[in-house]
Short mmCIF file of C-alpha atoms and ligand atoms in Angstrom, two decimals:
data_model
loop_
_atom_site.label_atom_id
_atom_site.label_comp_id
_atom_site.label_asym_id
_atom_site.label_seq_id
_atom_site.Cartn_x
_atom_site.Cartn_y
_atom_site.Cartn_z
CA UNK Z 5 -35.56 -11.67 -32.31
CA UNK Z 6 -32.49 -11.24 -30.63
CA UNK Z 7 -31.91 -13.48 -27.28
CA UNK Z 8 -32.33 -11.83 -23.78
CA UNK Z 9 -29.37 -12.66 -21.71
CA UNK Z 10 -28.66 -11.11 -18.88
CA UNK Z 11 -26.26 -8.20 -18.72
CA UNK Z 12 -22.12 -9.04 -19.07
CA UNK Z 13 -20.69 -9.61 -15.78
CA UNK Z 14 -23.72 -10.06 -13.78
CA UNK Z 15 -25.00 -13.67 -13.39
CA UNK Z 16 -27.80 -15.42 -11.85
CA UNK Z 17 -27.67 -18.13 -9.58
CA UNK Z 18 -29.68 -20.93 -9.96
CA UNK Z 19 -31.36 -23.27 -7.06
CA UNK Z 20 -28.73 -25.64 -7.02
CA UNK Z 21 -25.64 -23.17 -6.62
CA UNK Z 22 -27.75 -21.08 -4.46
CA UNK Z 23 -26.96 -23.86 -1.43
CA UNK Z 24 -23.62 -22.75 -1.56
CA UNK Z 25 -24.09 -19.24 -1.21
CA UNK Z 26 -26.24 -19.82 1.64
CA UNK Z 27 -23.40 -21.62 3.46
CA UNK Z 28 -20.89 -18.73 2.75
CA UNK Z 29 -23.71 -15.87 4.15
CA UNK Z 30 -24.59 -18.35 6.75
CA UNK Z 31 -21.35 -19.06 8.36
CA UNK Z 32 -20.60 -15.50 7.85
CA UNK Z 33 -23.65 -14.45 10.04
CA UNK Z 34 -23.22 -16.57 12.52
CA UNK Z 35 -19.29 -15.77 13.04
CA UNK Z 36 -19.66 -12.52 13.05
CA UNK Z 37 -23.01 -12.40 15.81
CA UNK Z 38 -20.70 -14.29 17.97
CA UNK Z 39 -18.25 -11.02 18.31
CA UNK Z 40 -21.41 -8.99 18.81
CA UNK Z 41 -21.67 -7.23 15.21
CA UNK Z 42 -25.31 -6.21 14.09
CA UNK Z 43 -26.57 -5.90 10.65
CA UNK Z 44 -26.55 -2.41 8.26
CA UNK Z 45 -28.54 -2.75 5.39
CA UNK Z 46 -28.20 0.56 3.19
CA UNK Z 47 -29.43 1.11 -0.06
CA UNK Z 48 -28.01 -0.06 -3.47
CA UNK Z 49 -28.32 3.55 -4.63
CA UNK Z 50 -26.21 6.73 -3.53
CA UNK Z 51 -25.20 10.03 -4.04
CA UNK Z 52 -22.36 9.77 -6.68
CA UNK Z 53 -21.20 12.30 -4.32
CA UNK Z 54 -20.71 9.65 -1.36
CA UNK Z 55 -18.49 8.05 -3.43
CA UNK Z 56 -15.84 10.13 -5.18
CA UNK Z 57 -15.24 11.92 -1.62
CA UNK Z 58 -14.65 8.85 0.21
CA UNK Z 59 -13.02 6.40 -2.38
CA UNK Z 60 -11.17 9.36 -4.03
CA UNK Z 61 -11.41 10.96 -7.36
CA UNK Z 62 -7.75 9.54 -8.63
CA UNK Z 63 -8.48 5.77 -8.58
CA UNK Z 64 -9.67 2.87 -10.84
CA UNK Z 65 -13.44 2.56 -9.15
CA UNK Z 66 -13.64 6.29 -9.39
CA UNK Z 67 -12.88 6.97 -12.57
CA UNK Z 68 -13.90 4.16 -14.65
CA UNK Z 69 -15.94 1.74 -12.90
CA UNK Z 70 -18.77 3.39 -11.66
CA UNK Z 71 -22.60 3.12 -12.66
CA UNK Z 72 -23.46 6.38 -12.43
CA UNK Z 73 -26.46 8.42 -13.99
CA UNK Z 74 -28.34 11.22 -14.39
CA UNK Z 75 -32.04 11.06 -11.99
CA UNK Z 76 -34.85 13.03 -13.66
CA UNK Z 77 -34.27 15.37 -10.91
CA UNK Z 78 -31.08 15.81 -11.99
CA UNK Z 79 -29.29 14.78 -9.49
CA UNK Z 80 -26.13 12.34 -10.13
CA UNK Z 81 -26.53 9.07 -8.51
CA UNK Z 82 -24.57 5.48 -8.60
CA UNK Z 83 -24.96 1.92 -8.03
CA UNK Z 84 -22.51 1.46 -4.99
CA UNK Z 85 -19.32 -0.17 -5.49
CA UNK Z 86 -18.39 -1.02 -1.87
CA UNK Z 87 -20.26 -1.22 0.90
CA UNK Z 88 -17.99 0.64 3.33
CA UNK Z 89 -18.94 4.45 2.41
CA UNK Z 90 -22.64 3.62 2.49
CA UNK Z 91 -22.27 2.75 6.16
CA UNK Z 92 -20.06 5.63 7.43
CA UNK Z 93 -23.10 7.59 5.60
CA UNK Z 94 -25.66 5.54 7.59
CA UNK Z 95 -23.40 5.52 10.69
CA UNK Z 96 -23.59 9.86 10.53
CA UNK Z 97 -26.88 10.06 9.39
CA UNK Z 98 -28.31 8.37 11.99
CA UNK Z 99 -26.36 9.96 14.73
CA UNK Z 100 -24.98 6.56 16.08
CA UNK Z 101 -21.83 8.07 17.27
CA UNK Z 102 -23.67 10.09 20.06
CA UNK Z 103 -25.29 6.52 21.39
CA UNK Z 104 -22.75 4.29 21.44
CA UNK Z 105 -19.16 5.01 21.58
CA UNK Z 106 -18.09 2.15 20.05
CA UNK Z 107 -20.04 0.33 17.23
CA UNK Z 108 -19.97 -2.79 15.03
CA UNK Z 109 -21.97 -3.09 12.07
CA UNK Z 110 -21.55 -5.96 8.98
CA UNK Z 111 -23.28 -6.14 6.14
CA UNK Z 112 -23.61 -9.06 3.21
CA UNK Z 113 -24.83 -8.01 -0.12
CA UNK Z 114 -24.04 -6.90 -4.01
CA UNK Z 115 -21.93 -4.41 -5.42
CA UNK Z 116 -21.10 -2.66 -9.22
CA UNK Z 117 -18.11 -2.34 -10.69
CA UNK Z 118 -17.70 -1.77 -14.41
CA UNK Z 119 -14.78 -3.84 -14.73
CA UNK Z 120 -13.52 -6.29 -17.67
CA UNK Z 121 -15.08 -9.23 -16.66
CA UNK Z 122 -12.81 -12.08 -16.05
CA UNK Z 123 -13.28 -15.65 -14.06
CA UNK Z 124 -13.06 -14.18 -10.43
CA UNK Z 125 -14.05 -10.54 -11.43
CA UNK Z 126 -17.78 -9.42 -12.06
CA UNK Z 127 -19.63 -6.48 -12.37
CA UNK Z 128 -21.86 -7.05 -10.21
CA UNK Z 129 -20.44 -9.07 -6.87
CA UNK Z 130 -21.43 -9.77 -3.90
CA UNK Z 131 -19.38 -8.64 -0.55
CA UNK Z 132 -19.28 -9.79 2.89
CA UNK Z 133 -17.99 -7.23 5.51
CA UNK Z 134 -17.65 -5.65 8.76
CA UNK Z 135 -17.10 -2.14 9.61
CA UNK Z 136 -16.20 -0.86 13.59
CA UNK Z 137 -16.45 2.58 14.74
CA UNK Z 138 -14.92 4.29 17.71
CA UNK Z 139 -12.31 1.88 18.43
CA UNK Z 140 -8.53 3.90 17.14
CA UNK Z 141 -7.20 -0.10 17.31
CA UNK Z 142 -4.60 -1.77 17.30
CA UNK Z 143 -5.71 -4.60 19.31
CA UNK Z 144 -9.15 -4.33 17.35
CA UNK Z 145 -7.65 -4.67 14.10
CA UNK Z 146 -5.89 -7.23 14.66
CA UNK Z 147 -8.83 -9.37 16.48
CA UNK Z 148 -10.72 -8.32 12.88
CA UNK Z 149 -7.95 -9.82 10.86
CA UNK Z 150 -8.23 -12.85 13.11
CA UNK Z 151 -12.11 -13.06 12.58
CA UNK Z 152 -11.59 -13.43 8.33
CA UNK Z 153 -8.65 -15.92 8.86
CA UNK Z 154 -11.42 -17.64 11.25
CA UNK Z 155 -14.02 -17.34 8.56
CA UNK Z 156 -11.96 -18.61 5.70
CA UNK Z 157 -11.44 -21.45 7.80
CA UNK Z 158 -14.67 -22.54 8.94
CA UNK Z 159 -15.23 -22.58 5.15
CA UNK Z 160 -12.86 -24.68 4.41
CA UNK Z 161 -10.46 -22.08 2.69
CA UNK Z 162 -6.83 -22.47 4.38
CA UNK Z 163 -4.45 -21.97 1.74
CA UNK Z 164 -4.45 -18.08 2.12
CA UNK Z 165 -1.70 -15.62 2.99
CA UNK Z 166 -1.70 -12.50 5.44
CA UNK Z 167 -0.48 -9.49 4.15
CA UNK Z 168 -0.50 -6.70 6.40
CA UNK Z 169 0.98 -3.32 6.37
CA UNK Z 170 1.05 0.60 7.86
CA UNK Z 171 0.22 3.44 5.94
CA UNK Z 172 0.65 5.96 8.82
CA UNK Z 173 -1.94 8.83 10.01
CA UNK Z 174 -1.55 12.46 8.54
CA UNK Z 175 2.15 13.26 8.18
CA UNK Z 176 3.33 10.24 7.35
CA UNK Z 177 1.42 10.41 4.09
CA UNK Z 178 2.76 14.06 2.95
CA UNK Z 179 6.01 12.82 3.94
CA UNK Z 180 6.11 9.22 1.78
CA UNK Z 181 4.22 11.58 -0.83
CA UNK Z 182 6.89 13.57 -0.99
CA UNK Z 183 9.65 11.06 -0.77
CA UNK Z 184 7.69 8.87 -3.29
CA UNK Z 185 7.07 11.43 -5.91
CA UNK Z 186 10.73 12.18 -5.98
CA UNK Z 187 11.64 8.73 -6.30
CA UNK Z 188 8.73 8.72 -9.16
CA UNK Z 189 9.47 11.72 -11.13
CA UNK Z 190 12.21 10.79 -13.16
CA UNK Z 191 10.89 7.45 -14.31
CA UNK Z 192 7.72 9.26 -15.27
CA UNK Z 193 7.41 8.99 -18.92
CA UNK Z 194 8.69 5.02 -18.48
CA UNK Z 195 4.82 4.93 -16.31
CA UNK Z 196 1.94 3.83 -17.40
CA UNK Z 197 -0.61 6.33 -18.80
CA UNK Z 198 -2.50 6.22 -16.34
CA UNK Z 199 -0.14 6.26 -13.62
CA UNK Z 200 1.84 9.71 -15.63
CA UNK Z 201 -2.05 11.07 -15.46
CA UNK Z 202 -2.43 10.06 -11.75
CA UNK Z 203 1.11 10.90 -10.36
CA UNK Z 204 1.06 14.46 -9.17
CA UNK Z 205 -2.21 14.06 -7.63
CA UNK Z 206 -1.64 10.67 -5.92
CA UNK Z 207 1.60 8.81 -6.66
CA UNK Z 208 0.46 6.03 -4.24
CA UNK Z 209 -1.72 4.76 -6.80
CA UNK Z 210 1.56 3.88 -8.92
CA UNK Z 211 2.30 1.17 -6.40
CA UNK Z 212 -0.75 -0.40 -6.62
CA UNK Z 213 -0.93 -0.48 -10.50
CA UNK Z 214 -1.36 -3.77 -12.53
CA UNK Z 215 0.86 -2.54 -14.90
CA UNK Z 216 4.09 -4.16 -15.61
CA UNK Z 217 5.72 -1.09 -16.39
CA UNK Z 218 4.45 0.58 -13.35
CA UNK Z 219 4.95 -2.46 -10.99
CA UNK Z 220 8.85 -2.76 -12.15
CA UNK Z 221 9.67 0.61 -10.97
CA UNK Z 222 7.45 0.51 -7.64
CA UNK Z 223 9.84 -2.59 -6.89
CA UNK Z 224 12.35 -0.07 -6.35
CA UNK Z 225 10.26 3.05 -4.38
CA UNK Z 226 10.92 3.59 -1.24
CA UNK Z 227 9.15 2.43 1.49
CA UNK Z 228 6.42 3.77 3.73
CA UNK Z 229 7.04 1.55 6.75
CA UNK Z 230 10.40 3.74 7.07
CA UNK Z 231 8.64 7.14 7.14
CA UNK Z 232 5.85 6.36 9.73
CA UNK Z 233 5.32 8.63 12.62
CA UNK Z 234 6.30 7.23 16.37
CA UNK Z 235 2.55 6.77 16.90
CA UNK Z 236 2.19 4.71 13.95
CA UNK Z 237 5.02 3.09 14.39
CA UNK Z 238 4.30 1.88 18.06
CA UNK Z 239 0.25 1.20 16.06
CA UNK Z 240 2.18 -1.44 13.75
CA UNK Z 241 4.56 -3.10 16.80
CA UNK Z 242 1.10 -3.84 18.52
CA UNK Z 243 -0.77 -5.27 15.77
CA UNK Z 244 1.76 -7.38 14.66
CA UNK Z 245 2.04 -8.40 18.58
CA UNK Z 246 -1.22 -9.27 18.90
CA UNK Z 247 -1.75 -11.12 15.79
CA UNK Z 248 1.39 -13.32 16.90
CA UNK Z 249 -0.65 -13.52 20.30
CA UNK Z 250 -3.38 -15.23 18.47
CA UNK Z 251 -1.20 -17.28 16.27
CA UNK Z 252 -2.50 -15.85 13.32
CA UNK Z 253 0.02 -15.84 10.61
CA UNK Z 254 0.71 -13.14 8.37
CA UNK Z 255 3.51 -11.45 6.34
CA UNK Z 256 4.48 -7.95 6.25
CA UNK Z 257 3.90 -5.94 2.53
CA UNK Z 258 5.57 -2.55 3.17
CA UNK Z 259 3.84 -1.68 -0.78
CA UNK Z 260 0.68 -3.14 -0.25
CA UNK Z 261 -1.50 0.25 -0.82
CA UNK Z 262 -4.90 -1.02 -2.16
CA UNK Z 263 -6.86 0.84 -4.61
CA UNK Z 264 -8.89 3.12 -2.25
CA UNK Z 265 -8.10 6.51 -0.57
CA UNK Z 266 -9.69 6.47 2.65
CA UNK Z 267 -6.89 4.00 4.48
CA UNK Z 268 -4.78 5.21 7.62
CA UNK Z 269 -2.54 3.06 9.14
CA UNK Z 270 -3.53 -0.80 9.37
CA UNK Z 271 -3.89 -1.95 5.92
CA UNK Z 272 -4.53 -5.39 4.94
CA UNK Z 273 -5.45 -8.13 2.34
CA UNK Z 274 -5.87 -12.08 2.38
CA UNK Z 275 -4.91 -13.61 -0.46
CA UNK Z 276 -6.03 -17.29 -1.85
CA UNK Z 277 -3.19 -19.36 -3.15
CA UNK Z 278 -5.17 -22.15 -4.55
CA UNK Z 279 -8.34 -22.72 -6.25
CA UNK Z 280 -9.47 -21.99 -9.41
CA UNK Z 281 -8.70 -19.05 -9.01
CA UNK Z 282 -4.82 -19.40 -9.09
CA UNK Z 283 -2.11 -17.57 -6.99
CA UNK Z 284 -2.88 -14.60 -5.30
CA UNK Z 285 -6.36 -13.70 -5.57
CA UNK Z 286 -7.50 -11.24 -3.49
CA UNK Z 287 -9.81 -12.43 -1.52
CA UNK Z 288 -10.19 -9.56 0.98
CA UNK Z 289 -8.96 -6.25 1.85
CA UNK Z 290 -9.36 -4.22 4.75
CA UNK Z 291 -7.71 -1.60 6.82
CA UNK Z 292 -8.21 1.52 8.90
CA UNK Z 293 -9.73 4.98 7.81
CA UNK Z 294 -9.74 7.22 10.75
CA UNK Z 295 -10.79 10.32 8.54
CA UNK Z 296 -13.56 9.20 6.55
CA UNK Z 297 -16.42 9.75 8.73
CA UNK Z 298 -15.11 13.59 10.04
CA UNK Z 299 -14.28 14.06 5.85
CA UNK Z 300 -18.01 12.81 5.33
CA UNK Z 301 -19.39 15.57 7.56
CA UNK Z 302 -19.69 13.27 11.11
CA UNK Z 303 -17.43 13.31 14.32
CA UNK Z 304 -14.09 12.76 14.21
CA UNK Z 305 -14.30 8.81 15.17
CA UNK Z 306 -11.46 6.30 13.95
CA UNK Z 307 -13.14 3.20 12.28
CA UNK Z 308 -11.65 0.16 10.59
CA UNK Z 309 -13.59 -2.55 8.22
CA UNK Z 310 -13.02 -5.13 5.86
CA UNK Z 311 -14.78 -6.63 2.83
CA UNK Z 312 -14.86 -10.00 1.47
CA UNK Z 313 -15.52 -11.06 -2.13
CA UNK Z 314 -17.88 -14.07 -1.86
CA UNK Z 315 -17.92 -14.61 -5.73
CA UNK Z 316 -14.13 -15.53 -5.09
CA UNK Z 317 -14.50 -17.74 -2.06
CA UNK Z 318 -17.00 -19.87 -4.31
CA UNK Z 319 -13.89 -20.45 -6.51
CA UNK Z 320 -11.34 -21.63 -3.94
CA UNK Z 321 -14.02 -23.18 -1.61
CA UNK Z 322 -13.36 -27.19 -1.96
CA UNK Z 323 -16.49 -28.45 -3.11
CA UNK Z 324 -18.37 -30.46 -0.46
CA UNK Z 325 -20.91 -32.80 -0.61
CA UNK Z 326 -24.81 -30.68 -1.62
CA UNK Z 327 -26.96 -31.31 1.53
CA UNK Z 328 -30.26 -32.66 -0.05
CA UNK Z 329 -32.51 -30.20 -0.46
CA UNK Z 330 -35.22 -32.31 1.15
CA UNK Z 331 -36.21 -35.21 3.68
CA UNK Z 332 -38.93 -36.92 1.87
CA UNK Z 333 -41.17 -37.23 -1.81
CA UNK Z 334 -44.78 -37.73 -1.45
CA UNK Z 335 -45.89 -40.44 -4.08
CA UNK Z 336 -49.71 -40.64 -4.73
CA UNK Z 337 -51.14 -44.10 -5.70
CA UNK Z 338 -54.29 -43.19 -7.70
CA UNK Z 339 -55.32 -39.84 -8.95
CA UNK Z 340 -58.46 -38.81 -6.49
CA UNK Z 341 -56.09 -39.41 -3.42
CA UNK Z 342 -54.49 -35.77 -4.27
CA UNK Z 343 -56.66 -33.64 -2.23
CA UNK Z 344 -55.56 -35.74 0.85
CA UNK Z 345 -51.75 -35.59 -0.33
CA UNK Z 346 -51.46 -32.13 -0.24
CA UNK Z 347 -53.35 -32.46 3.69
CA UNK Z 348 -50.49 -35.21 4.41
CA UNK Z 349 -48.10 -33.07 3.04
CA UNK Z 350 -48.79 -29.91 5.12
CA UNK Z 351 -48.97 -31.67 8.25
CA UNK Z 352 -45.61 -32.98 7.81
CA UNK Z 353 -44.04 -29.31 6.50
CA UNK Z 354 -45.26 -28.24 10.11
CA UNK Z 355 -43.40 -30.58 11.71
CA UNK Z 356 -40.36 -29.12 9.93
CA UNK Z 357 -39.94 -31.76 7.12
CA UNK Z 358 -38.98 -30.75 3.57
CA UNK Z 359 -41.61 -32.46 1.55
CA UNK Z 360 -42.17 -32.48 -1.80
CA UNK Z 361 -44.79 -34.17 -4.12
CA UNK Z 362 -45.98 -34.71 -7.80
CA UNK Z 363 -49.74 -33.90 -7.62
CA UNK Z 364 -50.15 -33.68 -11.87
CA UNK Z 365 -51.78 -36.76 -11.51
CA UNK Z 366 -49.14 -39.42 -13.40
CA UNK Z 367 -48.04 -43.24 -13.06
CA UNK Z 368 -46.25 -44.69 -9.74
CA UNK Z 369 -43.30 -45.40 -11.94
CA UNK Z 370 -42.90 -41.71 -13.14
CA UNK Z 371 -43.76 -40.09 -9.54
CA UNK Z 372 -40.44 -42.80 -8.26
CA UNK Z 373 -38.50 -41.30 -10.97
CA UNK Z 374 -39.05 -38.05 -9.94
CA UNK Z 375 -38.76 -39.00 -6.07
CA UNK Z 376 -35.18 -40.52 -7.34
CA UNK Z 377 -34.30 -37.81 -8.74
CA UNK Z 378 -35.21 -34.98 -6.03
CA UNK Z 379 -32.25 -35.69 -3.93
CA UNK Z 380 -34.70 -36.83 -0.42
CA UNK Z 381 -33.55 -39.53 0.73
CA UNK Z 382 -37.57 -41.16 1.68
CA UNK Z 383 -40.47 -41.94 -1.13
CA UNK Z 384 -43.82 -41.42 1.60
CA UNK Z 385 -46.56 -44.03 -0.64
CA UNK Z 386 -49.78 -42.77 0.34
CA UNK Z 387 -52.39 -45.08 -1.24
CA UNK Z 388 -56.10 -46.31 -0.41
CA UNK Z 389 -55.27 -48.76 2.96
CA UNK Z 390 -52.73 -45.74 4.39
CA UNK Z 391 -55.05 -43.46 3.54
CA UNK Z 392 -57.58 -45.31 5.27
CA UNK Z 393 -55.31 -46.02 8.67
CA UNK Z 394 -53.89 -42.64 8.74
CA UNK Z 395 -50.11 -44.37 7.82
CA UNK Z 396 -47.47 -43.79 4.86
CA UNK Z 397 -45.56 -46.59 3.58
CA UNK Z 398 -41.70 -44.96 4.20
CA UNK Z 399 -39.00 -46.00 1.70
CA UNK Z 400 -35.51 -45.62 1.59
CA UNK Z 401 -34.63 -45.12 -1.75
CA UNK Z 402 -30.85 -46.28 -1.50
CA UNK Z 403 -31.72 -49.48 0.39
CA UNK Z 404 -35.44 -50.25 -0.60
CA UNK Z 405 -36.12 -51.03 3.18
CA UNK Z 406 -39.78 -49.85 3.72
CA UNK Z 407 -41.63 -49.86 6.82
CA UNK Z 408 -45.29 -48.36 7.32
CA UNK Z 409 -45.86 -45.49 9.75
CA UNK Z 410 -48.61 -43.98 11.35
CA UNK Z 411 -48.27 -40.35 9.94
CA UNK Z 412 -47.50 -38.32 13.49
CA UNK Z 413 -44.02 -40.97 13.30
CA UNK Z 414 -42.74 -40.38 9.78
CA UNK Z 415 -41.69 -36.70 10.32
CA UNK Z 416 -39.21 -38.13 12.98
CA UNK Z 417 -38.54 -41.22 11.29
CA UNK Z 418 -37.07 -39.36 8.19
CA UNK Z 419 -35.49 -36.48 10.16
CA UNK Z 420 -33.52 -38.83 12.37
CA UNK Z 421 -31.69 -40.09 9.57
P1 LIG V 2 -12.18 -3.96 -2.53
O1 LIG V 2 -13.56 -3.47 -2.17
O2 LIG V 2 -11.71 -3.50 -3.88
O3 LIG V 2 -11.20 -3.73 -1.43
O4 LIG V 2 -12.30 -5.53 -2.70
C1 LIG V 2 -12.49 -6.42 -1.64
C2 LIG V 2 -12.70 -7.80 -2.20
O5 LIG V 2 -13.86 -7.82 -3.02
C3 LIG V 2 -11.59 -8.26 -3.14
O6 LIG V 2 -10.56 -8.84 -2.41
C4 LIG V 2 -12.30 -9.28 -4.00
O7 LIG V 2 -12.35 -10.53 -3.36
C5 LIG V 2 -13.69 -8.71 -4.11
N1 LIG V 2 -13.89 -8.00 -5.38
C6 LIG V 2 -13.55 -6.74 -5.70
N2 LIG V 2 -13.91 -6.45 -6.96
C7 LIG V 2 -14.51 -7.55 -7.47
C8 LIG V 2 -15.11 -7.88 -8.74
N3 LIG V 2 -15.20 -7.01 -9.73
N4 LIG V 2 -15.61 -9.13 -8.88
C9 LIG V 2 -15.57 -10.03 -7.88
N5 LIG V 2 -15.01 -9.77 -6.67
C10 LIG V 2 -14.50 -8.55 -6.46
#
């Protein structure tokens, strides 16, 4: 019979790696609660509908790397590959707009692409990101833009470059369309097929291909930073002010496009230099998409987000040090004494230990092994005599030091250290 495995690009993570994630989530969480964003959770599963008009029908995600199906009801509906058109969804169903003018919402969790799988790139991923309605920015992006940079950093991850650009509101676009597609048009059979396919319809794309082909002659397009509107010009001189305010470094990527639709104005992506990973990962992208919601059917409200690939920062973090996973190891010195174990071993899970024993009942020597081998730092001996005087004989298994403790001490003594 053939092997069950599970399904390419989607992995599991075991106990051991699952510390880590818990770091990245955790820092995450608490970063983010101290700038006063609150949790969305949405569903997994969507309209496909939800997705093609927000992300666009001309791009990679739309096209190619969606899980999409058939309901019995006939209905079309897809695994989501981003988190941020779920929200806007949630954010108009719910009527939030009408409550609070401006909201901030973050959300942790996986996503589906159908992508080749690589080192770095899965199909299913997990994203970390925040999402603010209401506020038309600047000052707001750039504090957001601040708060990743932050992030990265508490993890660790400071070898990362800034790239920010503009990508204008309304009339810059049909303008730099314009412009862009006459730059484009006579190079078009040199493009990529999928770039000839995609021109007419959205010749932006072109400059974010991974194409070679594509990529030499975007080197040469024009650029949209010289076709913004005064508004979005003035939008761009403040960001850029206040990010200097902050001292947070960044460079300015007049073709940085990213492969979504929705984006107006502030664009942006953080990019890993080091790692595993090797130059340039994306790391994050973000920007501003001050249509979506009104395009989706809600009020016309500007809104601006972010999304971090966690997968990724578990490639560049630098590995530190696994906390052990707990304080002390129960060992049981004769078989009948197992009742009273598990008794000794409650009381001290109450008073917030992380205890573990081996009740099946084996040798001292094999129930040390396992207690050297569990990663806590204390073997608790519970035998006849401690038993009897309501103590546990407390080793440290690095040193050997022992002491004996009356039980109410031991979940301090082993905390402490
Ligand atoms: P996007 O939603 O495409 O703007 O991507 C935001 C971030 O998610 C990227 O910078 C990556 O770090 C991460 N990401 C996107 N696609 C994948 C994938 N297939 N596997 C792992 N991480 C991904």
């Amino acid at each position: 019979m053939a092997k069950l495995r599970s399904v390419k690009g989607m992995n599991d993570v075991l106990p051991e790696d699952a510390v880590r994630w818990h770091r990245l989530e955790d820092t995450f969480r608490e970063l983010v609660a101290r700038y006063g964003f609150g949790e969305v959770r949405t569903p997994l599963v969507e309209s496909t509908d939800l997705f093609v008009r927000s992300i666009g029908e001309a791009t990679d995600i739309v096209e190619k790397e969606m899980y999409t199906w058939m309901d019995k009801s006939d209905k079309s509906l897809t695994l989501r590959p981003e988190g941020t058109a779920s929200a806007a969804r949630a954010w108009i169903q719910h009527s939030v707009g009408g409550q609070h003018p401006v909201s901030k919402w973050f959300y942790v969790g996986p996503m589906y692409r159908r992508e080749r799988p690589a080192k770095g790139r899965y199909r299913q991923f997990f994203q970390a990101g925040c999402e603010i309605y209401g506020d038309p920015g600047p000052f707001v992006d750039a504090e957001l833009i601040d708060l990743v940079v932050r992030y990265l950093s508490a993890l660790g991850i400071q070898d990362i470059e800034v790239l920010v650009n503009s990508l204008g509101a309304g009339e810059t676009r049909e303008r730099y369309r314009e412009a862009l597609l006459e730059y484009l048009r006579p190079h078009a059979s040199e493009l990529s097929e999928d770039s000839q396919r995609r021109l007419e319809r959205n010749p932006l794309r072109v400059l974010d291909s991974k194409a070679p082909q594509d990529q030499a002659i975007a080197e040469n397009a024009p650029q949209i930073l010289d076709y913004l509107d005064e508004e979005s010009a003035q939008h761009f001189e403040d960001l850029k002010t206040a990010l200097d305010a902050m001292g947070t470094p960044y460079v300015v990527e007049p073709r940085l496009v990213r492969g979504l639709d929705y984006y107006t104005r502030t664009l942006f992506e953080v990019r890993g230099r080091g790692g595993d990973l090797g130059a340039n990962a994306a790391l994050c992208g973000g920007g501003r998409y001050d249509n979506m919601i009104k395009e989706l059917g809600g009020p016309d409200t500007p809104a601006i987000g972010f999304a971090i690939g966690l997968d990724r920062l578990l490639l560049v973090m630098a590995d530190s040090e696994p906390k052990p996973s707990l304080d002390g190891f129960l060992v049981v010195r004769g078989k009948e004494l197992r009742g009273q174990a598990l008794a000794v071993a409650q009381k001290l899970r109450d008073a917030g230990c992380r205890v573990d024993a081996d009740l099946r009942g084996g040798s001292m020597k094999s129930q040390f092994r396992r207690a050297d081998k569990s990663s806590a730092p204390f073997a608790l001996v519970l035998g006849d005599a401690e038993a009897e005087a309501g103590t546990l004989q407390v080793k440290e298994l690095a040193t050997g030091d022992q002491q004996e403790l009356p039980i109410e001490q031991v979940a301090d003594a082993i905390m402490r250290r």
